[in-house]
Amino acid sequence: MMGRRAILNSGLALLIGFFLCPLLSRIELLAPRAFAETKRIGDGIAAIVGAAVPSRDSEVILRSDVDLRARILLLGRGGVETLDRNLPDALLAEVLRSLIDEALILYEARRIDLPHPSEAEIARERARLVSAAGGEARLRALKERFDVSEAELMQIARRRARVVGFLAAHLGDEGIVTEQALRERFESGDHPFVGLSFEDAAAGLQLMIRDERVSQGVADWVRVLRERVKIVIRARYG
């Protein structure tokens, strides 16, 4: 049986940006002039989570954080040629939202004094960054093109690893699908495996149900945190 942290990877992906693939597909269809032309000079605060102003207890998201995550997403989807494109405001807005969701969980993790992730857990998230970028060579091209340090990438990996730890501790057994649940869903016909036997459909159906449950659990947590934690958005894209 898969470990709980492995089960939560799909929910984490939805939370911190990889749910943006449909948006990326639409963006790729746009003419080059549809990309945002305004270059943002220097850095600045995109959002603050947990306070009205930056403080020791708040999570601060910089514009450069938003830009870097968006660059990684575009790089993985469209290759190194995207490094010469301006970032679309629609993508930046969605990435900022996902980073706010991530910051909400990090804020809560710090509040409850959740243990820091292990080096192995951080390394696992660093490897997922490589995968998201489309390989180490692409990520290296990004680092060289925009002077991104390895320390910045490792900081992303640490944050993501802590989010995984929080979800593993709080989502319970959402990712565990019993055979009874599998059979009930299969017999209902509410799945894309119509025409297959239960035995042939079981593995894919289990993944689908697991992803649905974990994604809903993540969404529920984020909704609760958004209601009770102060969020200040300073960057308006589009």
Tab-separated table of C-alpha atoms in Angstrom:
chain	number	residue	atom	x	y	z
A	1	MET	CA	0.000	0.000	0.000
A	2	MET	CA	1.229	3.483	-0.794
A	3	GLY	CA	2.439	5.625	2.098
A	4	ARG	CA	0.261	8.531	3.139
A	5	ARG	CA	2.793	11.094	1.921
A	6	ALA	CA	2.870	9.465	-1.522
A	7	ILE	CA	-0.919	9.402	-1.604
A	8	LEU	CA	-1.018	13.135	-0.907
A	9	ASN	CA	1.242	14.097	-3.817
A	10	SER	CA	-1.690	14.485	-6.207
A	11	GLY	CA	-3.524	16.794	-3.825
A	12	LEU	CA	-0.375	18.817	-3.258
A	13	ALA	CA	0.115	19.195	-6.985
A	14	LEU	CA	-3.337	20.676	-7.316
A	15	LEU	CA	-2.693	23.004	-4.429
A	16	ILE	CA	0.622	24.511	-5.483
A	17	GLY	CA	0.297	25.064	-9.137
A	18	PHE	CA	0.137	22.032	-11.331
A	19	PHE	CA	-3.625	22.356	-11.529
A	20	LEU	CA	-2.783	25.230	-13.879
A	21	CYS	CA	-2.228	22.924	-16.875
A	22	PRO	CA	-5.613	23.736	-18.478
A	23	LEU	CA	-4.823	27.437	-18.126
A	24	LEU	CA	-1.400	26.884	-19.691
A	25	SER	CA	-3.021	25.127	-22.619
A	26	ARG	CA	-5.249	28.135	-23.259
A	27	ILE	CA	-2.349	30.544	-22.917
A	28	GLU	CA	-0.284	28.674	-25.494
A	29	LEU	CA	-3.014	29.278	-28.055
A	30	LEU	CA	-2.725	33.045	-27.670
A	31	ALA	CA	-0.838	35.186	-30.133
A	32	PRO	CA	2.527	36.501	-28.819
A	33	ARG	CA	1.133	40.012	-28.441
A	34	ALA	CA	-1.417	38.658	-25.954
A	35	PHE	CA	1.372	38.158	-23.437
A	36	ALA	CA	1.811	40.882	-20.839
A	37	GLU	CA	4.194	43.503	-22.194
A	38	THR	CA	4.859	45.377	-18.972
A	39	LYS	CA	8.181	44.401	-17.415
A	40	ARG	CA	8.201	44.526	-13.652
A	41	ILE	CA	11.424	46.162	-12.533
A	42	GLY	CA	12.891	45.035	-9.227
A	43	ASP	CA	11.081	43.071	-6.568
A	44	GLY	CA	8.155	43.825	-4.340
A	45	ILE	CA	5.529	42.189	-2.167
A	46	ALA	CA	2.787	40.317	-4.003
A	47	ALA	CA	0.848	39.220	-0.910
A	48	ILE	CA	1.051	38.877	2.877
A	49	VAL	CA	-0.585	35.984	4.717
A	50	GLY	CA	-1.225	36.151	8.452
A	51	ALA	CA	-0.866	39.895	9.023
A	52	ALA	CA	-1.531	43.283	7.484
A	53	VAL	CA	2.193	44.048	7.186
A	54	PRO	CA	5.288	41.835	7.029
A	55	SER	CA	6.210	40.409	10.425
A	56	ARG	CA	7.901	37.424	12.040
A	57	ASP	CA	4.569	35.629	12.169
A	58	SER	CA	3.452	36.293	8.602
A	59	GLU	CA	4.174	34.623	5.281
A	60	VAL	CA	5.346	37.078	2.626
A	61	ILE	CA	5.050	36.264	-1.071
A	62	LEU	CA	7.261	38.339	-3.350
A	63	ARG	CA	6.601	39.167	-6.983
A	64	SER	CA	9.784	37.285	-7.791
A	65	ASP	CA	8.277	34.172	-6.101
A	66	VAL	CA	5.259	34.408	-8.386
A	67	ASP	CA	7.412	34.965	-11.463
A	68	LEU	CA	9.699	32.016	-10.681
A	69	ARG	CA	6.870	29.543	-10.116
A	70	ALA	CA	5.170	30.718	-13.305
A	71	ARG	CA	8.434	30.350	-15.227
A	72	ILE	CA	8.838	26.764	-14.001
A	73	LEU	CA	5.301	25.903	-15.087
A	74	LEU	CA	5.727	27.418	-18.546
A	75	LEU	CA	9.141	25.802	-18.917
A	76	GLY	CA	7.743	22.355	-18.234
A	77	ARG	CA	4.900	22.873	-20.655
A	78	GLY	CA	6.562	24.700	-23.543
A	79	GLY	CA	10.314	24.215	-23.245
A	80	VAL	CA	13.221	26.633	-23.164
A	81	GLU	CA	11.707	28.902	-25.818
A	82	THR	CA	9.254	30.135	-23.171
A	83	LEU	CA	12.176	31.728	-21.312
A	84	ASP	CA	12.130	34.567	-23.842
A	85	ARG	CA	8.408	35.234	-23.445
A	86	ASN	CA	6.795	37.675	-21.097
A	87	LEU	CA	4.663	36.034	-18.440
A	88	PRO	CA	0.891	36.242	-19.085
A	89	ASP	CA	-1.028	38.105	-16.392
A	90	ALA	CA	-3.659	35.350	-16.334
A	91	LEU	CA	-1.010	32.812	-15.362
A	92	LEU	CA	0.589	35.129	-12.787
A	93	ALA	CA	-2.793	35.700	-11.125
A	94	GLU	CA	-3.472	31.968	-10.836
A	95	VAL	CA	0.043	31.239	-9.579
A	96	LEU	CA	-0.335	33.941	-6.932
A	97	ARG	CA	-3.570	32.342	-5.771
A	98	SER	CA	-1.890	28.940	-5.471
A	99	LEU	CA	1.027	30.485	-3.557
A	100	ILE	CA	-1.414	32.131	-1.153
A	101	ASP	CA	-2.991	28.723	-0.556
A	102	GLU	CA	0.462	27.278	0.069
A	103	ALA	CA	1.312	30.147	2.435
A	104	LEU	CA	-1.904	29.577	4.389
A	105	ILE	CA	-0.870	26.000	5.107
A	106	LEU	CA	2.684	27.056	5.970
A	107	TYR	CA	1.295	29.705	8.337
A	108	GLU	CA	-0.859	27.072	10.038
A	109	ALA	CA	2.041	24.603	10.159
A	110	ARG	CA	4.150	27.161	11.993
A	111	ARG	CA	1.289	28.037	14.349
A	112	ILE	CA	0.943	24.422	15.485
A	113	ASP	CA	4.745	23.960	15.528
A	114	LEU	CA	4.751	21.184	12.927
A	115	PRO	CA	8.173	19.483	12.741
A	116	HIS	CA	10.386	20.583	9.877
A	117	PRO	CA	10.750	18.180	6.939
A	118	SER	CA	13.675	15.807	6.691
A	119	GLU	CA	16.446	16.186	4.119
A	120	ALA	CA	15.005	13.211	2.224
A	121	GLU	CA	11.582	14.865	2.059
A	122	ILE	CA	13.133	18.109	0.824
A	123	ALA	CA	15.153	16.204	-1.787
A	124	ARG	CA	11.955	14.535	-2.985
A	125	GLU	CA	10.333	17.923	-3.560
A	126	ARG	CA	13.465	19.199	-5.304
A	127	ALA	CA	13.150	16.233	-7.672
A	128	ARG	CA	9.524	17.138	-8.316
A	129	LEU	CA	10.635	20.646	-9.284
A	130	VAL	CA	12.944	19.106	-11.856
A	131	SER	CA	10.051	17.064	-13.198
A	132	ALA	CA	7.783	20.121	-13.321
A	133	ALA	CA	10.394	22.049	-15.321
A	134	GLY	CA	10.792	19.233	-17.821
A	135	GLY	CA	14.186	18.025	-16.671
A	136	GLU	CA	17.397	19.212	-15.074
A	137	ALA	CA	18.695	20.721	-18.325
A	138	ARG	CA	15.673	22.998	-18.631
A	139	LEU	CA	15.920	23.997	-15.015
A	140	ARG	CA	19.587	24.813	-15.491
A	141	ALA	CA	18.684	27.003	-18.478
A	142	LEU	CA	16.161	28.847	-16.289
A	143	LYS	CA	18.775	29.408	-13.570
A	144	GLU	CA	21.260	30.798	-16.061
A	145	ARG	CA	18.758	32.965	-17.937
A	146	PHE	CA	17.270	34.644	-14.852
A	147	ASP	CA	20.154	34.275	-12.393
A	148	VAL	CA	18.138	31.954	-10.171
A	149	SER	CA	20.208	30.442	-7.378
A	150	GLU	CA	20.060	26.868	-6.178
A	151	ALA	CA	19.194	28.290	-2.752
A	152	GLU	CA	15.968	29.723	-4.200
A	153	LEU	CA	14.972	26.342	-5.630
A	154	MET	CA	15.789	24.599	-2.367
A	155	GLN	CA	13.625	27.117	-0.510
A	156	ILE	CA	10.701	26.168	-2.758
A	157	ALA	CA	11.412	22.491	-2.056
A	158	ARG	CA	11.485	23.107	1.718
A	159	ARG	CA	8.178	24.951	1.620
A	160	ARG	CA	6.553	22.241	-0.449
A	161	ALA	CA	7.907	19.490	1.798
A	162	ARG	CA	6.406	21.212	4.841
A	163	VAL	CA	3.059	21.497	3.088
A	164	VAL	CA	3.176	17.745	2.407
A	165	GLY	CA	3.913	17.154	6.078
A	166	PHE	CA	0.939	19.248	7.130
A	167	LEU	CA	-1.416	17.464	4.739
A	168	ALA	CA	-0.121	14.057	5.815
A	169	ALA	CA	-0.857	14.965	9.431
A	170	HIS	CA	-4.316	16.447	8.856
A	171	LEU	CA	-6.049	14.799	5.921
A	172	GLY	CA	-6.446	11.456	7.653
A	173	ASP	CA	-7.440	8.528	5.435
A	174	GLU	CA	-8.876	10.415	2.456
A	175	GLY	CA	-6.426	8.658	0.136
A	176	ILE	CA	-7.317	5.133	1.257
A	177	VAL	CA	-9.900	3.511	-1.040
A	178	THR	CA	-11.514	0.273	0.165
A	179	GLU	CA	-12.601	-2.493	-2.202
A	180	GLN	CA	-16.209	-1.878	-1.205
A	181	ALA	CA	-15.914	1.781	-2.233
A	182	LEU	CA	-14.304	0.705	-5.491
A	183	ARG	CA	-17.082	-1.739	-6.304
A	184	GLU	CA	-19.833	0.729	-5.423
A	185	ARG	CA	-18.309	3.389	-7.672
A	186	PHE	CA	-17.736	0.882	-10.475
A	187	GLU	CA	-21.317	-0.373	-10.351
A	188	SER	CA	-22.690	3.189	-10.306
A	189	GLY	CA	-21.230	3.834	-13.760
A	190	ASP	CA	-19.903	7.222	-12.615
A	191	HIS	CA	-16.425	6.773	-14.111
A	192	PRO	CA	-14.670	6.733	-17.508
A	193	PHE	CA	-14.019	2.966	-17.471
A	194	VAL	CA	-17.346	1.853	-18.937
A	195	GLY	CA	-16.917	-1.346	-20.937
A	196	LEU	CA	-14.080	-2.696	-18.823
A	197	SER	CA	-14.363	-5.434	-16.251
A	198	PHE	CA	-14.013	-4.489	-12.601
A	199	GLU	CA	-10.614	-6.183	-12.481
A	200	ASP	CA	-9.327	-4.198	-15.460
A	201	ALA	CA	-10.777	-0.900	-14.222
A	202	ALA	CA	-9.866	-1.236	-10.537
A	203	ALA	CA	-6.376	0.306	-10.601
A	204	GLY	CA	-7.365	3.369	-12.623
A	205	LEU	CA	-10.588	3.807	-10.683
A	206	GLN	CA	-8.729	3.645	-7.385
A	207	LEU	CA	-6.394	6.439	-8.499
A	208	MET	CA	-9.330	8.543	-9.662
A	209	ILE	CA	-11.243	8.180	-6.374
A	210	ARG	CA	-8.090	8.818	-4.356
A	211	ASP	CA	-7.329	12.007	-6.277
A	212	GLU	CA	-10.911	13.229	-5.861
A	213	ARG	CA	-10.835	12.697	-2.100
A	214	VAL	CA	-7.417	14.211	-1.518
A	215	SER	CA	-8.211	17.204	-3.730
A	216	GLN	CA	-11.444	17.805	-1.839
A	217	GLY	CA	-9.629	17.492	1.483
A	218	VAL	CA	-7.035	20.049	0.405
A	219	ALA	CA	-9.742	22.400	-0.871
A	220	ASP	CA	-11.663	22.127	2.416
A	221	TRP	CA	-8.566	22.946	4.478
A	222	VAL	CA	-7.670	25.930	2.338
A	223	ARG	CA	-11.233	27.250	2.508
A	224	VAL	CA	-11.208	27.091	6.306
A	225	LEU	CA	-7.835	28.833	6.499
A	226	ARG	CA	-8.892	31.560	4.066
A	227	GLU	CA	-11.832	32.347	6.336
A	228	ARG	CA	-9.780	32.771	9.497
A	229	VAL	CA	-6.346	34.016	8.384
A	230	LYS	CA	-5.749	37.574	7.211
A	231	ILE	CA	-4.636	37.910	3.585
A	232	VAL	CA	-3.395	41.146	2.017
A	233	ILE	CA	-2.903	41.128	-1.768
A	234	ARG	CA	-0.671	43.884	-3.121
A	235	ALA	CA	0.008	42.631	-6.662
A	236	ARG	CA	-2.864	42.889	-9.118
A	237	TYR	CA	-2.247	41.143	-12.399
A	238	GLY	CA	-4.304	41.986	-15.442
